mmCIF file of C-alpha atoms in Angstrom:
data_model
loop_
_atom_site.group_PDB
_atom_site.id
_atom_site.type_symbol
_atom_site.label_atom_id
_atom_site.label_comp_id
_atom_site.label_asym_id
_atom_site.label_seq_id
_atom_site.Cartn_x
_atom_site.Cartn_y
_atom_site.Cartn_z
ATOM 1 C CA MET A 290 90.716 97.882 101.631
ATOM 2 C CA ASP A 291 92.314 99.296 98.439
ATOM 3 C CA VAL A 292 96.049 99.447 98.193
ATOM 4 C CA LEU A 293 97.949 101.423 95.658
ATOM 5 C CA ILE A 294 101.051 99.742 94.255
ATOM 6 C CA VAL A 295 103.411 102.303 92.642
ATOM 7 C CA ASP A 296 106.237 100.521 90.852
ATOM 8 C CA ASP A 297 107.793 100.856 87.441
ATOM 9 C CA ASP A 298 108.638 97.127 87.252
ATOM 10 C CA ALA A 299 105.776 95.037 85.803
ATOM 11 C CA VAL A 300 106.880 91.786 87.414
ATOM 12 C CA THR A 301 107.040 93.410 90.847
ATOM 13 C CA ARG A 302 103.523 94.896 90.360
ATOM 14 C CA LEU A 303 102.100 91.619 89.208
ATOM 15 C CA ALA A 304 103.758 89.787 92.281
ATOM 16 C CA LEU A 305 102.591 92.390 94.718
ATOM 17 C CA SER A 306 99.181 92.556 93.219
ATOM 18 C CA ALA A 307 98.618 88.776 93.485
ATOM 19 C CA ALA A 308 99.962 88.721 97.102
ATOM 20 C CA LEU A 309 97.725 91.617 98.136
ATOM 21 C CA GLU A 310 94.632 89.957 96.665
ATOM 22 C CA GLU A 311 95.550 86.741 98.509
ATOM 23 C CA TRP A 312 95.733 88.756 101.788
ATOM 24 C CA GLY A 313 92.275 90.270 101.173
ATOM 25 C CA PHE A 314 93.363 93.632 99.718
ATOM 26 C CA VAL A 315 92.214 95.241 96.463
ATOM 27 C CA PRO A 316 95.464 96.253 94.526
ATOM 28 C CA ILE A 317 95.212 99.431 92.425
ATOM 29 C CA LEU A 318 98.320 99.755 89.987
ATOM 30 C CA ALA A 319 100.307 102.692 88.746
ATOM 31 C CA GLU A 320 103.581 102.415 86.970
ATOM 32 C CA ASN A 321 104.852 105.907 87.829
ATOM 33 C CA GLY A 322 104.508 108.758 90.273
ATOM 34 C CA GLU A 323 102.361 110.811 87.926
ATOM 35 C CA LYS A 324 99.794 107.973 87.480
ATOM 36 C CA ALA A 325 99.748 107.377 91.139
ATOM 37 C CA LEU A 326 98.831 111.087 91.712
ATOM 38 C CA LYS A 327 95.919 110.696 89.217
ATOM 39 C CA LYS A 328 94.683 107.580 91.175
ATOM 40 C CA LEU A 329 94.841 109.599 94.327
ATOM 41 C CA GLU A 330 92.488 112.372 92.970
ATOM 42 C CA VAL A 331 89.317 110.532 93.124
ATOM 43 C CA ASP A 332 86.899 110.527 96.114
ATOM 44 C CA THR A 333 87.529 106.751 96.581
ATOM 45 C CA ALA A 334 91.305 106.987 96.497
ATOM 46 C CA PRO A 335 93.148 104.142 98.260
ATOM 47 C CA HIS A 336 94.663 105.325 101.581
ATOM 48 C CA LEU A 337 97.319 102.615 101.830
ATOM 49 C CA LEU A 338 100.312 102.962 99.546
ATOM 50 C CA ILE A 339 103.218 100.794 98.538
ATOM 51 C CA ILE A 340 105.769 103.028 96.695
ATOM 52 C CA ASP A 341 109.012 102.001 94.988
ATOM 53 C CA TRP A 342 111.933 104.347 95.512
ATOM 54 C CA SER A 343 113.517 104.431 92.077
ATOM 55 C CA MET A 344 111.249 105.151 89.278
ATOM 56 C CA PRO A 345 111.723 107.088 86.004
ATOM 57 C CA GLY A 346 110.361 110.571 86.362
ATOM 58 C CA MET A 347 109.138 111.255 89.807
ATOM 59 C CA SER A 348 110.975 109.258 92.371
ATOM 60 C CA GLY A 349 109.382 107.543 95.393
ATOM 61 C CA PRO A 350 110.528 110.169 97.913
ATOM 62 C CA GLU A 351 109.294 113.034 95.564
ATOM 63 C CA LEU A 352 105.949 111.309 95.259
ATOM 64 C CA CYS A 353 105.843 111.056 99.114
ATOM 65 C CA LYS A 354 106.646 114.760 99.408
ATOM 66 C CA THR A 355 103.858 115.682 96.845
ATOM 67 C CA ILE A 356 101.286 113.590 98.621
ATOM 68 C CA ARG A 357 102.189 115.106 102.009
ATOM 69 C CA LYS A 358 101.698 118.644 100.640
ATOM 70 C CA ARG A 359 97.986 117.918 100.027
ATOM 71 C CA GLU A 360 95.729 120.383 101.792
ATOM 72 C CA ASP A 361 92.567 118.274 102.057
ATOM 73 C CA GLY A 362 93.778 116.687 105.196
ATOM 74 C CA GLN A 363 93.505 113.126 103.930
ATOM 75 C CA PHE A 364 95.759 110.548 105.519
ATOM 76 C CA PHE A 365 97.703 108.138 103.455
ATOM 77 C CA TYR A 366 99.908 105.444 104.883
ATOM 78 C CA ILE A 367 103.038 104.931 102.803
ATOM 79 C CA LEU A 368 105.262 101.996 102.800
ATOM 80 C CA MET A 369 108.476 102.588 100.733
ATOM 81 C CA LEU A 370 110.236 99.810 98.971
ATOM 82 C CA THR A 371 113.857 100.162 97.966
ATOM 83 C CA GLY A 372 116.812 98.350 96.875
ATOM 84 C CA LYS A 373 118.916 100.979 98.754
ATOM 85 C CA GLU A 374 120.631 99.815 101.861
ATOM 86 C CA GLY A 375 121.615 101.550 105.021
ATOM 87 C CA ASN A 376 120.198 104.040 107.596
ATOM 88 C CA GLU A 377 120.723 106.989 105.354
ATOM 89 C CA ALA A 378 118.074 105.551 102.891
ATOM 90 C CA ILE A 379 115.735 104.930 105.804
ATOM 91 C CA ILE A 380 116.201 108.584 107.001
ATOM 92 C CA GLU A 381 115.595 109.969 103.595
ATOM 93 C CA ALA A 382 112.393 107.915 102.920
ATOM 94 C CA MET A 383 110.955 108.747 106.413
ATOM 95 C CA GLU A 384 111.853 112.506 106.047
ATOM 96 C CA ALA A 385 110.080 112.576 102.632
ATOM 97 C CA GLY A 386 106.927 111.306 104.287
ATOM 98 C CA ALA A 387 107.051 107.558 104.249
ATOM 99 C CA ASP A 388 105.617 105.829 107.287
ATOM 100 C CA ASP A 389 107.417 102.520 106.811
ATOM 101 C CA PHE A 390 110.383 101.195 104.874
ATOM 102 C CA LEU A 391 111.212 97.836 103.304
ATOM 103 C CA ASN A 392 114.455 96.810 101.560
ATOM 104 C CA LYS A 393 114.167 94.856 98.280
ATOM 105 C CA PRO A 394 114.268 91.977 97.687
ATOM 106 C CA PHE A 395 111.869 91.594 100.575
ATOM 107 C CA ASP A 396 110.406 88.607 102.422
ATOM 108 C CA HIS A 397 106.751 88.472 101.481
ATOM 109 C CA ARG A 398 105.853 87.323 105.035
ATOM 110 C CA VAL A 399 107.313 90.560 106.248
ATOM 111 C CA LEU A 400 105.639 92.549 103.625
ATOM 112 C CA LYS A 401 102.344 90.866 104.908
ATOM 113 C CA VAL A 402 102.724 91.909 108.491
ATOM 114 C CA ARG A 403 103.880 95.474 107.461
ATOM 115 C CA ILE A 404 100.756 95.892 105.294
ATOM 116 C CA ALA A 405 98.528 94.521 108.121
ATOM 117 C CA ALA A 406 99.990 97.167 110.489
ATOM 118 C CA GLY A 407 99.495 99.837 107.926
ATOM 119 C CA SER A 408 95.895 98.772 107.253
ATOM 120 C CA ARG A 409 95.218 98.990 110.961
ATOM 121 C CA ILE A 410 96.460 102.535 111.260
ATOM 122 C CA VAL A 411 94.468 103.525 108.126
ATOM 123 C CA ARG A 412 91.311 102.113 109.701
ATOM 124 C CA LEU A 413 92.060 103.978 112.986
ATOM 125 C CA GLU A 414 92.657 107.195 111.126
ATOM 126 C CA GLN A 415 89.347 106.652 109.328
ATOM 127 C CA THR A 416 87.504 106.115 112.520
ATOM 128 C CA LEU A 417 89.116 109.294 114.024
ATOM 129 C CA ASN A 418 88.102 111.241 110.984
ATOM 130 C CA GLN A 419 84.605 109.919 111.292
ATOM 131 C CA LEU A 420 84.376 110.993 114.929
ATOM 132 C CA ALA A 421 85.851 114.427 114.038
ATOM 133 C CA SER A 422 83.309 115.008 111.167
ATOM 134 C CA ARG A 423 80.050 113.523 112.283
ATOM 135 C CA ASP A 424 77.536 114.680 114.783
ATOM 136 C CA ALA A 425 77.856 112.142 117.642
ATOM 137 C CA LEU A 426 73.958 111.976 118.319
ATOM 138 C CA THR A 427 72.503 112.100 114.707
ATOM 139 C CA GLN A 428 75.575 110.806 112.631
ATOM 140 C CA CYS A 429 74.884 113.642 110.032
ATOM 141 C CA TRP A 430 77.848 115.926 109.442
ATOM 142 C CA ASN A 431 78.926 118.290 112.210
ATOM 143 C CA ARG A 432 79.230 122.012 111.906
ATOM 144 C CA ARG A 433 82.820 121.983 111.019
ATOM 145 C CA MET A 434 82.442 119.435 108.309
ATOM 146 C CA ILE A 435 79.211 120.898 106.743
ATOM 147 C CA ASP A 436 81.068 124.376 106.684
ATOM 148 C CA GLU A 437 83.802 122.773 104.696
ATOM 149 C CA LEU A 438 81.432 120.981 102.326
ATOM 150 C CA PHE A 439 79.542 124.321 102.030
ATOM 151 C CA THR A 440 82.780 126.050 100.865
ATOM 152 C CA THR A 441 83.500 123.357 98.331
ATOM 153 C CA SER A 442 80.064 123.376 97.088
ATOM 154 C CA ILE A 443 80.192 127.101 96.277
ATOM 155 C CA ALA A 444 83.510 126.700 94.584
ATOM 156 C CA GLU A 445 82.142 123.814 92.540
ATOM 157 C CA SER A 446 79.029 125.775 91.681
ATOM 158 C CA ALA A 447 81.183 128.689 90.579
ATOM 159 C CA ARG A 448 83.361 126.245 88.656
ATOM 160 C CA LYS A 449 80.581 124.409 86.886
ATOM 161 C CA ARG A 450 78.520 127.449 86.449
ATOM 162 C CA SER A 451 75.699 125.417 88.116
ATOM 163 C CA ALA A 452 72.865 126.311 90.469
ATOM 164 C CA PHE A 453 73.391 125.760 94.160
ATOM 165 C CA SER A 454 70.919 126.122 96.924
ATOM 166 C CA ILE A 455 70.872 125.649 100.718
ATOM 167 C CA MET A 456 68.205 124.951 103.211
ATOM 168 C CA VAL A 457 68.381 125.927 106.837
ATOM 169 C CA VAL A 458 65.875 123.799 108.806
ATOM 170 C CA ASP A 459 64.867 124.465 112.364
ATOM 171 C CA ILE A 460 62.523 122.351 114.512
ATOM 172 C CA ASP A 461 59.717 124.370 115.669
ATOM 173 C CA HIS A 462 59.199 124.734 119.633
ATOM 174 C CA PHE A 463 61.822 122.267 120.305
ATOM 175 C CA LYS A 464 62.332 123.517 123.813
ATOM 176 C CA ILE A 465 58.896 122.583 124.673
ATOM 177 C CA VAL A 466 59.693 118.905 123.423
ATOM 178 C CA ASN A 467 62.689 118.861 125.831
ATOM 179 C CA ASP A 468 60.700 120.365 128.638
ATOM 180 C CA THR A 469 57.686 118.191 128.218
ATOM 181 C CA TYR A 470 59.283 114.722 127.421
ATOM 182 C CA GLY A 471 62.653 115.134 128.574
ATOM 183 C CA HIS A 472 66.062 115.409 126.837
ATOM 184 C CA ALA A 473 66.277 111.691 125.984
ATOM 185 C CA ALA A 474 62.970 112.105 123.997
ATOM 186 C CA GLY A 475 64.522 115.208 122.422
ATOM 187 C CA ASP A 476 67.363 113.250 121.305
ATOM 188 C CA VAL A 477 65.116 110.740 119.653
ATOM 189 C CA ALA A 478 63.365 113.579 118.017
ATOM 190 C CA LEU A 479 66.621 114.949 116.628
ATOM 191 C CA LYS A 480 67.607 111.595 115.304
ATOM 192 C CA HIS A 481 63.999 111.158 113.694
ATOM 193 C CA VAL A 482 64.273 114.477 111.922
ATOM 194 C CA VAL A 483 67.785 113.536 110.461
ATOM 195 C CA ASN A 484 66.301 110.230 109.441
ATOM 196 C CA ILE A 485 63.485 111.963 107.624
ATOM 197 C CA LEU A 486 65.922 114.419 105.934
ATOM 198 C CA ASN A 487 68.070 111.590 104.850
ATOM 199 C CA THR A 488 65.199 109.652 103.409
ATOM 200 C CA ASN A 489 63.959 112.588 101.528
ATOM 201 C CA LEU A 490 67.136 114.003 100.114
ATOM 202 C CA ARG A 491 69.054 112.949 97.026
ATOM 203 C CA GLU A 492 72.273 110.969 97.204
ATOM 204 C CA TYR A 493 74.456 114.021 96.425
ATOM 205 C CA ASP A 494 72.742 116.345 99.018
ATOM 206 C CA GLN A 495 74.464 116.921 102.306
ATOM 207 C CA VAL A 496 73.019 117.380 105.860
ATOM 208 C CA GLY A 497 74.791 119.010 108.828
ATOM 209 C CA ARG A 498 73.731 119.854 112.354
ATOM 210 C CA TYR A 499 74.509 123.457 112.745
ATOM 211 C CA GLY A 500 73.337 124.023 116.354
ATOM 212 C CA GLY A 501 70.888 122.486 118.819
ATOM 213 C CA GLU A 502 67.820 121.884 116.639
ATOM 214 C CA GLU A 503 68.942 123.596 113.505
ATOM 215 C CA PHE A 504 70.247 121.810 110.335
ATOM 216 C CA VAL A 505 71.855 123.027 107.127
ATOM 217 C CA VAL A 506 71.229 121.164 103.998
ATOM 218 C CA LEU A 507 73.405 121.641 100.844
ATOM 219 C CA LEU A 508 71.659 121.109 97.543
ATOM 220 C CA PRO A 509 74.188 121.073 94.678
ATOM 221 C CA ALA A 510 72.844 121.542 91.033
ATOM 222 C CA THR A 511 69.500 122.822 92.559
ATOM 223 C CA ASP A 512 67.747 126.191 91.804
ATOM 224 C CA GLN A 513 65.481 127.807 94.229
ATOM 225 C CA ASN A 514 62.259 126.282 92.732
ATOM 226 C CA GLU A 515 63.675 122.765 92.936
ATOM 227 C CA ALA A 516 64.904 123.333 96.444
ATOM 228 C CA TRP A 517 61.414 124.452 97.431
ATOM 229 C CA GLY A 518 60.122 121.148 96.118
ATOM 230 C CA VAL A 519 62.691 119.256 98.330
ATOM 231 C CA ALA A 520 61.930 121.344 101.268
ATOM 232 C CA GLU A 521 58.271 120.780 101.067
ATOM 233 C CA ARG A 522 58.748 117.043 100.894
ATOM 234 C CA VAL A 523 60.900 117.379 104.102
ATOM 235 C CA ARG A 524 58.414 119.560 105.864
ATOM 236 C CA SER A 525 55.270 117.542 105.174
ATOM 237 C CA ALA A 526 57.116 114.284 105.946
ATOM 238 C CA ILE A 527 58.147 115.743 109.209
ATOM 239 C CA GLN A 528 54.656 117.041 110.065
ATOM 240 C CA PHE A 529 52.874 113.752 109.151
ATOM 241 C CA GLN A 530 55.511 111.287 110.726
ATOM 242 C CA PRO A 531 55.561 111.883 114.553
ATOM 243 C CA THR A 532 58.487 110.893 116.544
ATOM 244 C CA LEU A 533 57.782 107.669 118.480
ATOM 245 C CA VAL A 534 59.428 107.397 121.870
ATOM 246 C CA GLY A 535 58.956 103.966 123.253
ATOM 247 C CA ASP A 536 55.484 102.366 122.818
ATOM 248 C CA ASP A 537 53.289 105.159 124.180
ATOM 249 C CA ILE A 538 54.796 108.520 123.400
ATOM 250 C CA SER A 539 54.248 110.081 120.059
ATOM 251 C CA ILE A 540 55.536 113.556 119.449
ATOM 252 C CA ASP A 541 54.213 115.742 116.747
ATOM 253 C CA LEU A 542 57.015 117.920 115.242
ATOM 254 C CA THR A 543 56.957 120.554 112.559
ATOM 255 C CA VAL A 544 59.909 122.448 111.035
ATOM 256 C CA SER A 545 60.452 125.953 109.460
ATOM 257 C CA ILE A 546 62.741 126.199 106.553
ATOM 258 C CA GLY A 547 64.627 129.009 104.890
ATOM 259 C CA ILE A 548 65.993 128.612 101.330
ATOM 260 C CA ALA A 549 68.367 130.588 99.425
ATOM 261 C CA GLN A 550 69.989 130.046 95.967
ATOM 262 C CA PHE A 551 73.674 131.149 95.531
ATOM 263 C CA ASP A 552 73.770 134.324 93.641
ATOM 264 C CA ARG A 553 77.403 135.219 92.413
ATOM 265 C CA GLY A 554 76.603 138.759 91.802
ATOM 266 C CA ARG A 555 75.134 139.266 95.287
ATOM 267 C CA ASP A 556 76.639 136.702 97.657
ATOM 268 C CA THR A 557 80.121 138.139 98.201
ATOM 269 C CA ASN A 558 80.996 135.160 100.430
ATOM 270 C CA GLN A 559 79.711 132.110 102.184
ATOM 271 C CA THR A 560 78.447 134.109 105.138
ATOM 272 C CA THR A 561 76.355 136.574 103.161
ATOM 273 C CA PHE A 562 74.843 133.614 101.202
ATOM 274 C CA PHE A 563 74.087 131.728 104.594
ATOM 275 C CA GLU A 564 72.551 134.936 106.211
ATOM 276 C CA ARG A 565 70.163 135.161 103.363
ATOM 277 C CA ALA A 566 68.881 131.684 103.968
ATOM 278 C CA ASP A 567 68.975 132.107 107.770
ATOM 279 C CA GLN A 568 67.011 135.416 107.456
ATOM 280 C CA ALA A 569 64.377 133.461 105.352
ATOM 281 C CA LEU A 570 64.191 130.972 108.217
ATOM 282 C CA TYR A 571 63.643 133.853 110.588
ATOM 283 C CA THR A 572 60.782 135.171 108.405
ATOM 284 C CA ALA A 573 59.212 131.748 108.459
ATOM 285 C CA LYS A 574 59.401 131.505 112.233
ATOM 286 C CA ARG A 575 57.881 134.873 112.505
ATOM 287 C CA SER A 576 55.075 134.354 110.189
ATOM 288 C CA GLY A 577 53.700 131.320 111.924
ATOM 289 C CA ARG A 578 56.282 128.288 111.543
ATOM 290 C CA ASN A 579 55.769 125.123 109.817
ATOM 291 C CA ARG A 580 56.435 126.818 106.510
ATOM 292 C CA ILE A 581 58.996 127.368 103.827
ATOM 293 C CA ILE A 582 60.322 130.926 102.942
ATOM 294 C CA CYS A 583 62.412 131.456 99.974
ATOM 295 C CA ALA A 584 65.227 134.340 100.279
ATOM 296 C CA GLU A 585 64.508 137.457 98.350
ATOM 297 C CA MET B 144 122.136 77.960 89.755
ATOM 298 C CA ILE B 145 121.145 81.803 89.291
ATOM 299 C CA LEU B 146 117.521 81.201 90.003
ATOM 300 C CA ASP B 147 116.226 81.115 93.595
ATOM 301 C CA PRO B 148 113.385 78.718 93.423
ATOM 302 C CA GLN B 149 112.367 79.214 97.038
ATOM 303 C CA ARG B 150 111.943 82.891 96.480
ATOM 304 C CA VAL B 151 109.695 82.293 93.366
ATOM 305 C CA GLN B 152 107.737 79.791 95.407
ATOM 306 C CA ASP B 153 107.478 82.339 98.227
ATOM 307 C CA ILE B 154 106.173 85.254 96.122
ATOM 308 C CA THR B 155 103.797 83.086 94.241
ATOM 309 C CA ARG B 156 102.757 80.997 97.067
ATOM 310 C CA ASN B 157 103.875 78.106 94.735
ATOM 311 C CA LYS B 158 100.850 78.603 92.513
ATOM 312 C CA ALA B 159 101.705 77.117 89.135
ATOM 313 C CA SER B 160 99.541 79.755 87.183
ATOM 314 C CA LEU B 161 101.182 82.742 88.883
ATOM 315 C CA ILE B 162 104.693 81.149 88.414
ATOM 316 C CA THR B 163 103.792 80.928 84.637
ATOM 317 C CA ALA B 164 102.368 84.422 84.535
ATOM 318 C CA ILE B 165 105.394 86.177 86.305
ATOM 319 C CA SER B 166 107.906 84.202 84.389
ATOM 320 C CA GLN B 167 106.222 84.946 81.090
ATOM 321 C CA LEU B 168 106.129 88.666 81.955
ATOM 322 C CA PHE B 169 109.851 88.768 83.069
ATOM 323 C CA LEU B 170 111.028 86.900 80.010
ATOM 324 C CA SER B 171 109.016 89.154 77.662
ATOM 325 C CA GLU B 172 110.435 92.312 79.275
ATOM 326 C CA LEU B 173 113.962 91.105 79.624
ATOM 327 C CA PRO B 174 115.157 91.834 76.179
ATOM 328 C CA ALA B 175 113.936 95.506 76.364
ATOM 329 C CA MET B 176 115.807 95.722 79.682
ATOM 330 C CA ILE B 177 119.031 94.425 78.132
ATOM 331 C CA ASP B 178 118.570 96.497 75.075
ATOM 332 C CA SER B 179 118.250 99.684 77.231
ATOM 333 C CA ILE B 180 121.431 98.820 79.093
ATOM 334 C CA GLU B 181 123.480 98.412 76.077
ATOM 335 C CA LEU B 182 122.048 101.462 74.527
ATOM 336 C CA GLN B 183 123.049 103.647 77.465
ATOM 337 C CA LEU B 184 126.359 101.996 77.612
ATOM 338 C CA GLU B 185 126.788 102.785 73.862
ATOM 339 C CA GLN B 186 125.768 106.414 74.529
ATOM 340 C CA GLY B 187 127.944 106.852 77.588
ATOM 341 C CA ASP B 188 125.312 108.380 79.793
ATOM 342 C CA LYS B 189 126.398 106.886 83.310
ATOM 343 C CA LYS B 190 123.386 108.055 85.099
ATOM 344 C CA ALA B 191 120.956 106.557 82.509
ATOM 345 C CA LEU B 192 123.027 103.399 82.392
ATOM 346 C CA SER B 193 122.762 102.951 86.288
ATOM 347 C CA ASN B 194 118.897 103.637 86.088
ATOM 348 C CA ALA B 195 118.738 100.958 83.406
ATOM 349 C CA VAL B 196 120.500 98.433 85.450
ATOM 350 C CA HIS B 197 118.427 99.396 88.410
ATOM 351 C CA ARG B 198 115.270 98.447 86.371
ATOM 352 C CA LEU B 199 116.798 94.991 85.719
ATOM 353 C CA LYS B 200 117.817 94.582 89.317
ATOM 354 C CA SER B 201 114.221 95.436 90.468
ATOM 355 C CA ALA B 202 112.814 92.637 88.244
ATOM 356 C CA LEU B 203 115.599 90.160 89.264
ATOM 357 C CA GLY B 204 114.639 90.781 93.072
ATOM 358 C CA ASN B 205 111.694 88.384 92.308
ATOM 359 C CA PHE B 206 113.700 85.497 90.920
ATOM 360 C CA ALA B 207 117.517 85.723 91.324
ATOM 361 C CA ASN B 208 119.685 84.383 94.203
ATOM 362 C CA THR B 209 121.385 86.761 96.512
ATOM 363 C CA SER B 210 124.665 86.545 95.129
ATOM 364 C CA TYR B 211 123.557 87.333 91.607
ATOM 365 C CA TYR B 212 121.262 90.105 92.769
ATOM 366 C CA GLN B 213 124.251 91.540 94.559
ATOM 367 C CA GLU B 214 126.347 91.392 91.389
ATOM 368 C CA ILE B 215 123.711 93.339 89.524
ATOM 369 C CA SER B 216 123.473 95.795 92.393
ATOM 370 C CA ALA B 217 127.414 96.317 92.199
ATOM 371 C CA LEU B 218 126.973 96.940 88.426
ATOM 372 C CA GLU B 219 124.282 99.531 89.080
ATOM 373 C CA ILE B 220 126.709 101.419 91.545
ATOM 374 C CA SER B 221 129.731 100.995 89.353
ATOM 375 C CA ALA B 222 127.983 102.277 86.313
ATOM 376 C CA LEU B 223 128.210 105.779 87.739
ATOM 377 C CA GLU B 224 132.006 105.683 88.307
ATOM 378 C CA ALA B 225 133.693 102.635 86.653
ATOM 379 C CA GLU B 226 135.703 102.966 83.468
ATOM 380 C CA ALA B 227 133.424 101.930 80.460
ATOM 381 C CA GLN B 228 135.636 99.004 79.136
ATOM 382 C CA GLN B 229 135.969 97.387 82.509
ATOM 383 C CA TRP B 230 132.206 97.799 83.167
ATOM 384 C CA ARG B 231 131.517 96.188 79.835
ATOM 385 C CA VAL B 232 133.392 93.107 80.695
ATOM 386 C CA ASN B 233 131.693 92.704 84.037
ATOM 387 C CA TRP B 234 128.279 93.373 82.237
ATOM 388 C CA LEU B 235 128.950 90.693 79.747
ATOM 389 C CA THR B 236 129.865 88.036 82.532
ATOM 390 C CA ALA B 237 126.416 89.097 84.186
ATOM 391 C CA LYS B 238 124.576 88.949 80.910
ATOM 392 C CA ASP B 239 125.698 85.369 80.377
ATOM 393 C CA LYS B 240 124.179 84.498 83.661
ATOM 394 C CA LEU B 241 120.843 86.003 82.569
ATOM 395 C CA ASN B 242 120.749 83.436 79.822
ATOM 396 C CA THR B 243 121.167 80.720 82.579
ATOM 397 C CA LEU B 244 118.511 82.361 84.680
ATOM 398 C CA SER B 245 116.123 82.444 81.825
ATOM 399 C CA ALA B 246 116.531 78.715 81.122
ATOM 400 C CA GLU B 247 115.989 77.760 84.755
ATOM 401 C CA LEU B 248 113.078 79.960 84.870
ATOM 402 C CA LYS B 249 111.504 78.506 81.794
ATOM 403 C CA GLN B 250 112.119 75.012 83.274
ATOM 404 C CA MET B 251 110.497 75.902 86.548
ATOM 405 C CA ALA B 252 107.497 77.538 84.851
ATOM 406 C CA GLY B 253 107.110 74.678 82.305
ATOM 407 C CA LEU B 254 107.498 77.101 79.544
#
């Protein structure tokens, strides 16, 4: 696990860094609050932080407050180090958003157990986050999360002026699968479809389960023609790779897919954009299923 | 003895290479920390003086014995209030001990 050390004293940074490495952590170093915030901007930002109280510029408590104001819901466990003594300092640190507090000069054995406790909480938080954002059956994103990613992708596409397309994928006649083979087999089929989606999509594409047998795929930096290529790869893979349930049941599946490319002049919001792709899916269903339709 | 050898051994897990690296780093930063304190004392900016002493105190937390650490801590606090002449006297006493600490550290690190 990565640990961000924020301390203006180079000797303390070096000592902490060596200790953390020995305890199996990966230290990331910042010499002031501003640099620490930069380190927390990246996707792979550390979630366990050791912050010194007194630093030039932004102080430890100010840094804590800034981190706690983030609106992306990310959790950071903050251990504050300080040479200040007394209950007032503890109260100020905790009120600023610190989770734990250690007086300098500190006993490294105490730091070790405090960091271990912090890392357990970060792991627990990550597990909870995973449970809250993933679909329990298929392990792709759940509806809440794919909606969030959808919003972010639209904003990113607008900012970068890049193309952005979505696919709405629905398994054809899925009710018949459940009625014929049972819900357990239906679950295997859903997992099989997600597996095919994951195999045939690119690393930066995102898949979410939107409802029973309906999935939404976000395709950043992709225009409608490229999206069609991706969709056709998925459609044919599902058609020609049946779901195997146990040793003797093979279920043939097909999917219908609606595609839309984000059009800034036309899609006033996320809902209208999604509705165009959903309408294309409806057309695909109505015109015979097992096909791809691009939104007008 | 101003140095707390046990503390240095604790934070370095008694690894010779780490003792050397940390000592070298401290000794290379020490002149700038002292210069900064004396500059702020000269300029009469009490808050900046207290901050400069705090920086030294933070670094000393890795090496110094409790009594000397507390002496520097008292200087940090008194920088905000004490009369400059008296503070200077106390600082010069503490500064002498930094020379002792540096020599003890060099010996421990084999520098």
